[in-house]
Coordinates of C-alpha atoms in Angstrom, one line a residue:
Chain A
X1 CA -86.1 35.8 -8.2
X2 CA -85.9 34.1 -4.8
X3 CA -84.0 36.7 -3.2
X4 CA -86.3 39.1 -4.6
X5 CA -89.8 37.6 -3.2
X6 CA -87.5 37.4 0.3
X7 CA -86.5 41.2 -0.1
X8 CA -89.9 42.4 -0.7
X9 CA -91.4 40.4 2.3
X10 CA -88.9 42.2 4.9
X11 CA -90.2 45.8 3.0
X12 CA -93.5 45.0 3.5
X13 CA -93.1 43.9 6.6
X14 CA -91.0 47.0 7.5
X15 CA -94.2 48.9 6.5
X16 CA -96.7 46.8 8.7
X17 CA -94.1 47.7 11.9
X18 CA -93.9 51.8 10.6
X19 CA -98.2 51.5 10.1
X20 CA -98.4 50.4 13.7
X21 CA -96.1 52.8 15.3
X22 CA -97.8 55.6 13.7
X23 CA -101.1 54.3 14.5
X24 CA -101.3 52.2 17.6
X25 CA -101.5 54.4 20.9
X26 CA -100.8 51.5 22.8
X27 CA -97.2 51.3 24.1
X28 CA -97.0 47.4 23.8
X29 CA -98.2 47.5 20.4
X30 CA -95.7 50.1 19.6
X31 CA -93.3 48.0 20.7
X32 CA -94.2 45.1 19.1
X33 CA -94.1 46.8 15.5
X34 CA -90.9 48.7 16.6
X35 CA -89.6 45.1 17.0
X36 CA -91.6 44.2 13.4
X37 CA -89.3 47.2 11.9
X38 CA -86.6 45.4 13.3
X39 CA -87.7 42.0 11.5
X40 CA -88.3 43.2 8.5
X41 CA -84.7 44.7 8.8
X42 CA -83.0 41.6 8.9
X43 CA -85.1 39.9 6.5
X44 CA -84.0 42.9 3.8
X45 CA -80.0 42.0 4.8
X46 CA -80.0 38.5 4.4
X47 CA -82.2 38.8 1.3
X48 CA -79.4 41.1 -0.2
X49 CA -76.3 38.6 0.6
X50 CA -78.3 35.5 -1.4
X51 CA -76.4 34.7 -4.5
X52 CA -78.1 32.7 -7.2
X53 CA -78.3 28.7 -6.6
X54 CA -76.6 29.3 -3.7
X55 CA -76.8 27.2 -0.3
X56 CA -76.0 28.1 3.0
X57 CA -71.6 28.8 3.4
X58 CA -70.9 25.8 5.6
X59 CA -68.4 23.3 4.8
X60 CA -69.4 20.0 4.8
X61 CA -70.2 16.6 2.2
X62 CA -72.7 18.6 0.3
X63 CA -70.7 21.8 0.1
X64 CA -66.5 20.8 -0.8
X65 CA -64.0 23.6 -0.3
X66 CA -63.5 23.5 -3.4
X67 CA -66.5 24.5 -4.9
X68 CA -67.6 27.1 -1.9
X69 CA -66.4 30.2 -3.7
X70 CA -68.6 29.3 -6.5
X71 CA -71.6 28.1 -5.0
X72 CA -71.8 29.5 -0.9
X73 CA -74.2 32.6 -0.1
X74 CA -72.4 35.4 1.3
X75 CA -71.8 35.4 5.0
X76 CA -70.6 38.9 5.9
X77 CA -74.6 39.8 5.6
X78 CA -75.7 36.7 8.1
X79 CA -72.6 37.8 10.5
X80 CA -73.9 41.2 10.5
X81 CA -77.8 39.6 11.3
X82 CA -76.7 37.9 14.3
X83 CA -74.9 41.2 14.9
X84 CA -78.6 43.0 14.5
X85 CA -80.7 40.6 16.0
X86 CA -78.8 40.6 19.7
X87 CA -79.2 44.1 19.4
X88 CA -83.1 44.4 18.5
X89 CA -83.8 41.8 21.8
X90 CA -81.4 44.5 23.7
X91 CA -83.7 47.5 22.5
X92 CA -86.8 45.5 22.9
X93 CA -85.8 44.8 26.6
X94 CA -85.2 47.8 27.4
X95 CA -88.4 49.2 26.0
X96 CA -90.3 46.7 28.1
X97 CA -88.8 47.8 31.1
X98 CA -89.5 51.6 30.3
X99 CA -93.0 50.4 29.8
X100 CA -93.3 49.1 32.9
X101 CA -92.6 52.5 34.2
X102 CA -94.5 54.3 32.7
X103 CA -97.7 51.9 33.4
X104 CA -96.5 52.0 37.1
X105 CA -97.2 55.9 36.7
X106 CA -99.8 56.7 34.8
X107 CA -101.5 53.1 35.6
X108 CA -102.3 52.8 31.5
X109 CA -100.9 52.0 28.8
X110 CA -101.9 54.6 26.4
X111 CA -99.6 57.2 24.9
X112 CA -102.1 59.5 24.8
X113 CA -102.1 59.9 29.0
X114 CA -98.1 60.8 28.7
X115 CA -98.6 64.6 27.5
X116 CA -97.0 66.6 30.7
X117 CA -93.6 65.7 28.8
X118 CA -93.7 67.0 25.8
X119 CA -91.4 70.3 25.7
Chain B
X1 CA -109.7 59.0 10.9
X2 CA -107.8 62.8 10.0
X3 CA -105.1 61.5 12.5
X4 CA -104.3 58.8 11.2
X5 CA -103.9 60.4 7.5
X6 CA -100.2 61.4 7.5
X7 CA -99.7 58.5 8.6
X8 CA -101.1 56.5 6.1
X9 CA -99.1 59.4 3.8
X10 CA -96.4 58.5 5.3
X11 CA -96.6 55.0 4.9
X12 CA -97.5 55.1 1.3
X13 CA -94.7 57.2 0.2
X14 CA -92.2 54.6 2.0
X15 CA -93.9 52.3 0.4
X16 CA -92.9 54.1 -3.0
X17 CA -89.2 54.0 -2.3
X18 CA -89.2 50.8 -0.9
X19 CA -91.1 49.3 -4.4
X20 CA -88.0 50.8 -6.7
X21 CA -85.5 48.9 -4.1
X22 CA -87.7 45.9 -4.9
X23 CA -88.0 46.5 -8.6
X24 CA -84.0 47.2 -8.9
X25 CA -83.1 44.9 -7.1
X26 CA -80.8 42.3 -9.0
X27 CA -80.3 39.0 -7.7
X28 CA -76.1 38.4 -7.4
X29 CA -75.0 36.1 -9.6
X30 CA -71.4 35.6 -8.0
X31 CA -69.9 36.3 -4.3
X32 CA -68.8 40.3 -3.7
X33 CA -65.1 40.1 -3.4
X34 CA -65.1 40.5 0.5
X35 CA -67.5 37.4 0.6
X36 CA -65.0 35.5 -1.3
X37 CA -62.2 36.2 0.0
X38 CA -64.3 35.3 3.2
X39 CA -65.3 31.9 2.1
X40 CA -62.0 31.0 1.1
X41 CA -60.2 32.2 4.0
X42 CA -62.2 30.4 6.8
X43 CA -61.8 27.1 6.1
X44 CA -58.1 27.5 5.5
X45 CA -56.6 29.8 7.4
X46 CA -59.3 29.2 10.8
X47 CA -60.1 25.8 9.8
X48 CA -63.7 26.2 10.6
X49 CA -66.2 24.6 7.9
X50 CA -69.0 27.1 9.4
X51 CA -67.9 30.3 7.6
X52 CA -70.2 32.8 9.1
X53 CA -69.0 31.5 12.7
X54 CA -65.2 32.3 11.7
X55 CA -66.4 35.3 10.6
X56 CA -67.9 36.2 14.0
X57 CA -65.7 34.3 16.3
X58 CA -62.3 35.6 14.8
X59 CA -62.3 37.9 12.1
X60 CA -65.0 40.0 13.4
X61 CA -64.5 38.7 17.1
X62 CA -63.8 42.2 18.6
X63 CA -67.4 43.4 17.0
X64 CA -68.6 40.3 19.5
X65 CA -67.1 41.1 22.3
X66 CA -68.8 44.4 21.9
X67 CA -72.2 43.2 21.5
X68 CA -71.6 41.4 24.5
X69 CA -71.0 44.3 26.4
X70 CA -74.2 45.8 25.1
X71 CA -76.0 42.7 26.3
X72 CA -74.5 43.3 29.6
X73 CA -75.4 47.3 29.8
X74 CA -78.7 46.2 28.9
X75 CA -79.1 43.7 32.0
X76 CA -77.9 47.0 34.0
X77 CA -80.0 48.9 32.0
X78 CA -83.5 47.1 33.0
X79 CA -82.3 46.5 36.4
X80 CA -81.8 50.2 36.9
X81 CA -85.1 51.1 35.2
X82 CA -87.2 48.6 37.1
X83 CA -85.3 49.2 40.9
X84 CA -87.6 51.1 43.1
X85 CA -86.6 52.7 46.2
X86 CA -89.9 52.2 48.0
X87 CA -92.3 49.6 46.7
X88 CA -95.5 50.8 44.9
X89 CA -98.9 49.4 45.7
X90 CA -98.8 47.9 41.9
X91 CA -95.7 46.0 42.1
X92 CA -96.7 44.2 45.6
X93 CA -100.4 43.5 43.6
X94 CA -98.5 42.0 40.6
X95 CA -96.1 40.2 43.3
X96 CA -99.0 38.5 44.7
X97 CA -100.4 37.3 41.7
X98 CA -97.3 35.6 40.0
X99 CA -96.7 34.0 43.4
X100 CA -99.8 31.7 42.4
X101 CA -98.3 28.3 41.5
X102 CA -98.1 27.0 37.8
X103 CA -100.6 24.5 36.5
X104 CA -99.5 20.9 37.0
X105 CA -99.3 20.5 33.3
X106 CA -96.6 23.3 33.0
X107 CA -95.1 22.2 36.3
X108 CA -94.1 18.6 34.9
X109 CA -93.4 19.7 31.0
X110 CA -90.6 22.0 32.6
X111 CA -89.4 18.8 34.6
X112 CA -89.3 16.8 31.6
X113 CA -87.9 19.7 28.8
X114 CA -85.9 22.0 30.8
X115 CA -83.1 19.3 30.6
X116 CA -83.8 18.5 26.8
X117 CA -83.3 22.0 26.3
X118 CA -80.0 21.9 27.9
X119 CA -78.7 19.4 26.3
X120 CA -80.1 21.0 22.8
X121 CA -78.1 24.3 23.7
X122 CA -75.5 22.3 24.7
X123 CA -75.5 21.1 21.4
X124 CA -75.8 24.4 19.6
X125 CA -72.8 26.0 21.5
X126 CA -70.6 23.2 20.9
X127 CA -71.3 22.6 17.2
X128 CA -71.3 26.5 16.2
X129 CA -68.0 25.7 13.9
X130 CA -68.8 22.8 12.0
X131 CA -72.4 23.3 11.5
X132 CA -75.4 25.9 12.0
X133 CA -75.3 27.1 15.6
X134 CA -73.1 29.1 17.8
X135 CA -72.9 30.9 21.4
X136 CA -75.4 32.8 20.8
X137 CA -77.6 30.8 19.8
X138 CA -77.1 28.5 22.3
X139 CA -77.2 31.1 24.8
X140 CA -80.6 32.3 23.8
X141 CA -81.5 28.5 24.0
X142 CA -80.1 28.5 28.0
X143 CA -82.4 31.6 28.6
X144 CA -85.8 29.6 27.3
X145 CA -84.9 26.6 29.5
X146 CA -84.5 29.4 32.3
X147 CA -87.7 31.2 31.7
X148 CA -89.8 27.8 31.4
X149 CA -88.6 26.8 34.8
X150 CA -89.3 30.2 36.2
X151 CA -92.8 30.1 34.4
X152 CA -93.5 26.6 36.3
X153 CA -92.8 28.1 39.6
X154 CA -92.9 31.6 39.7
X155 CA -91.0 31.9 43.6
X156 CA -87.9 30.5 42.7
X157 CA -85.0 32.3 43.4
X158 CA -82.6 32.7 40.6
X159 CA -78.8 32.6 42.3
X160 CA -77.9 35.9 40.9
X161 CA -74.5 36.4 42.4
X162 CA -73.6 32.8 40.7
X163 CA -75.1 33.8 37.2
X164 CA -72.7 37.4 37.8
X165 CA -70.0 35.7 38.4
X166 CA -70.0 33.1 35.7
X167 CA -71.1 35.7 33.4
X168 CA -67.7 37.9 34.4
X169 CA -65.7 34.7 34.7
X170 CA -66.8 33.9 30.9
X171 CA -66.1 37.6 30.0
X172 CA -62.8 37.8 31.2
X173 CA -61.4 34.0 30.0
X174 CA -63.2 35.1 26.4
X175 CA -60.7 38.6 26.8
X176 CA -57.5 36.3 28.0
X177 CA -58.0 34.0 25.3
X178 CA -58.1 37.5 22.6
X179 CA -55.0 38.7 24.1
X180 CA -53.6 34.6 23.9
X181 CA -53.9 35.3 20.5
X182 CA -52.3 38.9 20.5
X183 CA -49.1 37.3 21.9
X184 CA -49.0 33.7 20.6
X185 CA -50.6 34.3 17.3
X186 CA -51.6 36.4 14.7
X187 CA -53.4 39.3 16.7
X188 CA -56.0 39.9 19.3
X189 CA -58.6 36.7 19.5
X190 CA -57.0 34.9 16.6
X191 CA -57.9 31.8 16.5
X192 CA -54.8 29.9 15.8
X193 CA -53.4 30.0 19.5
X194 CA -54.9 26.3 20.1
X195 CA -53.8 23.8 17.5
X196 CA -56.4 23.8 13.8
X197 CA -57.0 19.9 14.4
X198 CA -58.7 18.1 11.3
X199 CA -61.2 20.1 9.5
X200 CA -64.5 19.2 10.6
X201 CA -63.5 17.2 13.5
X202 CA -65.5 18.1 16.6
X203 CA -62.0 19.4 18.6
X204 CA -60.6 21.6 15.7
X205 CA -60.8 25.2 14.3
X206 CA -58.4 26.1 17.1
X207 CA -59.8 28.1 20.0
X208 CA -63.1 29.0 18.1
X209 CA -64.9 26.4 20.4
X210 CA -63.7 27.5 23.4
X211 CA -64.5 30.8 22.5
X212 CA -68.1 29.7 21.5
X213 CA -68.7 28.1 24.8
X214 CA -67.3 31.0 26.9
X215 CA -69.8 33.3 24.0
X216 CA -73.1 30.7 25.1
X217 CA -72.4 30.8 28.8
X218 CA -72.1 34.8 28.7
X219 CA -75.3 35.2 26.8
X220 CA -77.0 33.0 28.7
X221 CA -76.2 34.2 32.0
X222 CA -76.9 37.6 30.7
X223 CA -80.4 36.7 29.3
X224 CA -81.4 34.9 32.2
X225 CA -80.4 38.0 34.7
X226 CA -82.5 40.0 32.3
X227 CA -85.5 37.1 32.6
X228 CA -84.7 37.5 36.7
X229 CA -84.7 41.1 36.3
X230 CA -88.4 41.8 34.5
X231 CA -90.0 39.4 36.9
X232 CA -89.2 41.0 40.0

């Protein structure tokens, strides 16, 4: 149930980042909901590696070796977020710095001033 | 409004698939076999009570090392994107502008939190295997105490051949210590070349500290060069 609340957040928020890349012509804003894509992305994996009653697979008083197997969430899908979310700031910067360009350019920040490129 | 119809189209019939994911999704009721096998391994074969760092520091280590190097490529990346041979009108305007000092409230919050946030990512880095944290995490931490001090006085000059070489120095101790392991242990950036110590102690887990430290300095340096790199 918990996982499932969780899971549908990080679609719907997937949508809200799709709605605004399709419908923003601003580049920021496009970016911003590329990054929202992005969020919703790693909500949707962590959601899918939550196991019933389970708590967060560190070691400690709370959690004995013992009884890890049996009660930890699995890890490989937080290892793999970390993984994603480096990535996303990586993609992110370097969208910045291509809109920076292109403002330098065009001197705006709507798409709709870029058409000499297409084809 | 007609534009923004297949869109919406669009949108919706996403929406469709993504509501039978929702509705079939089934909650797991025990760990996948690679999880457990996972979760058992870590603690006693790394001796690491923070399984997802084992995971990332050793087992997957090599996929780390890798997403360093894309972190690095980006800091090329934006550097190339943003050099200009001859300075445009804009960026000398822009220049101008963020050359205007902070407020004096941000000015002395930076003196007072900038080494709170240190400390904190100190913290972060150095606790990565027995509890929640890691390098980077803590690295991203370094970058925020960079960019509030750059925010509270916009003319400083970042050292940038000191943050390049501390970033390669980090990247190539992070590969010795990998190939440390190829020879002396198990294979490349096992773990087990430095001594397991007792589980949960702060010095244990063999060389996954180290490893996180050299991990938090990298991505810091990296994210700060990026920071140094959009603002100029």
């Amino acid at each position: 149930m918990t996982s499932t609340v969780v899971l549908s957040t990080g679609l719907v928020v997937m949508l809200i980042g799709l709605w605004g890349v399709l419908a923003h012509r601003n580049i920021l804003r496009i970016i911003i909901s590329l990054s929202l894509i992005g969020t919703g992305t790693h909500i949707l994996i962590v959601a899918i590696g939550y196991v019933r009653n389970g708590t967060a697979p560190i070691i400690d008083r709370a959690l004995t070796v013992a009884e890890a197997p049996a009660r930890a969430v699995d890890p490989v899908p937080s290892a793999l977020v970390v993984t994603a979310i480096v990535i996303g700031l990586a993609v992110t910067a370097i969208l910045l710095a291509y809109a920076i360009r292109l403002y330098e350019s065009k001197k705006t920040l709507s798409i709709d001033a870029f058409r000499d490129s297409k084809w | 409004m007609m534009q923004r119809l297949p869109s919406a189209i669009a949108v919706l019939l996403l929406a469709l698939i993504f509501a039978t994911i929702a509705i079939g999704h089934a909650e797991q009721t025990v760990l996948r076999p690679l999880a457990e096998s996972y979760v058992r391994l870590v603690p006693h074969e790394l001796g690491a009570p923070n399984v997802i760092t084992g995971i990332l520091l050793t087992y997957r280590a090599f996929d780390t090392l890798g997403e360093v190097a894309v972190l690095f490529m980006v800091a090329a990346g934006v550097g190339l994107v943003l050099k200009e041979p001859g300075k445009a009108g804009a960026r000398s305007a822009s220049d101008s502008e963020a050359a205007q000092p902070a407020s004096e409230i941000v000015r002395t919050a930076a003196q007072i939190l900038v080494p709170l946030i240190a400390i904190f990512a100190a913290y972060i880095i150095m606790n990565g295997h027995i509890s929640a944290g890691g390098g980077f995490q803590g690295g991203a931490v370094i970058a925020s105490a960079v960019l509030l001090m750059l925010l509270a006085d916009p003319s400083h000059k970042l050292n940038s051949v000191f943050l390049s070489v501390t970033e390669s120095l980090a990247g190539v101790l992070f590969v010795l210590v990998g190939i440390a392991g190829l020879i002396f242990a198990g294979g490349f950036l096992d773990n087990r070349v430095l001594p397991l110590g007792q589980f949960g102690a702060f010095f244990s887990a063999g060389a996954i500290p180290l490893l996180s430290v050299l991990l938090g300095v990298k991505v810091g340096c990296e994210l700060s060069v990026i920071l140094d790199r959009f603002r100029a």
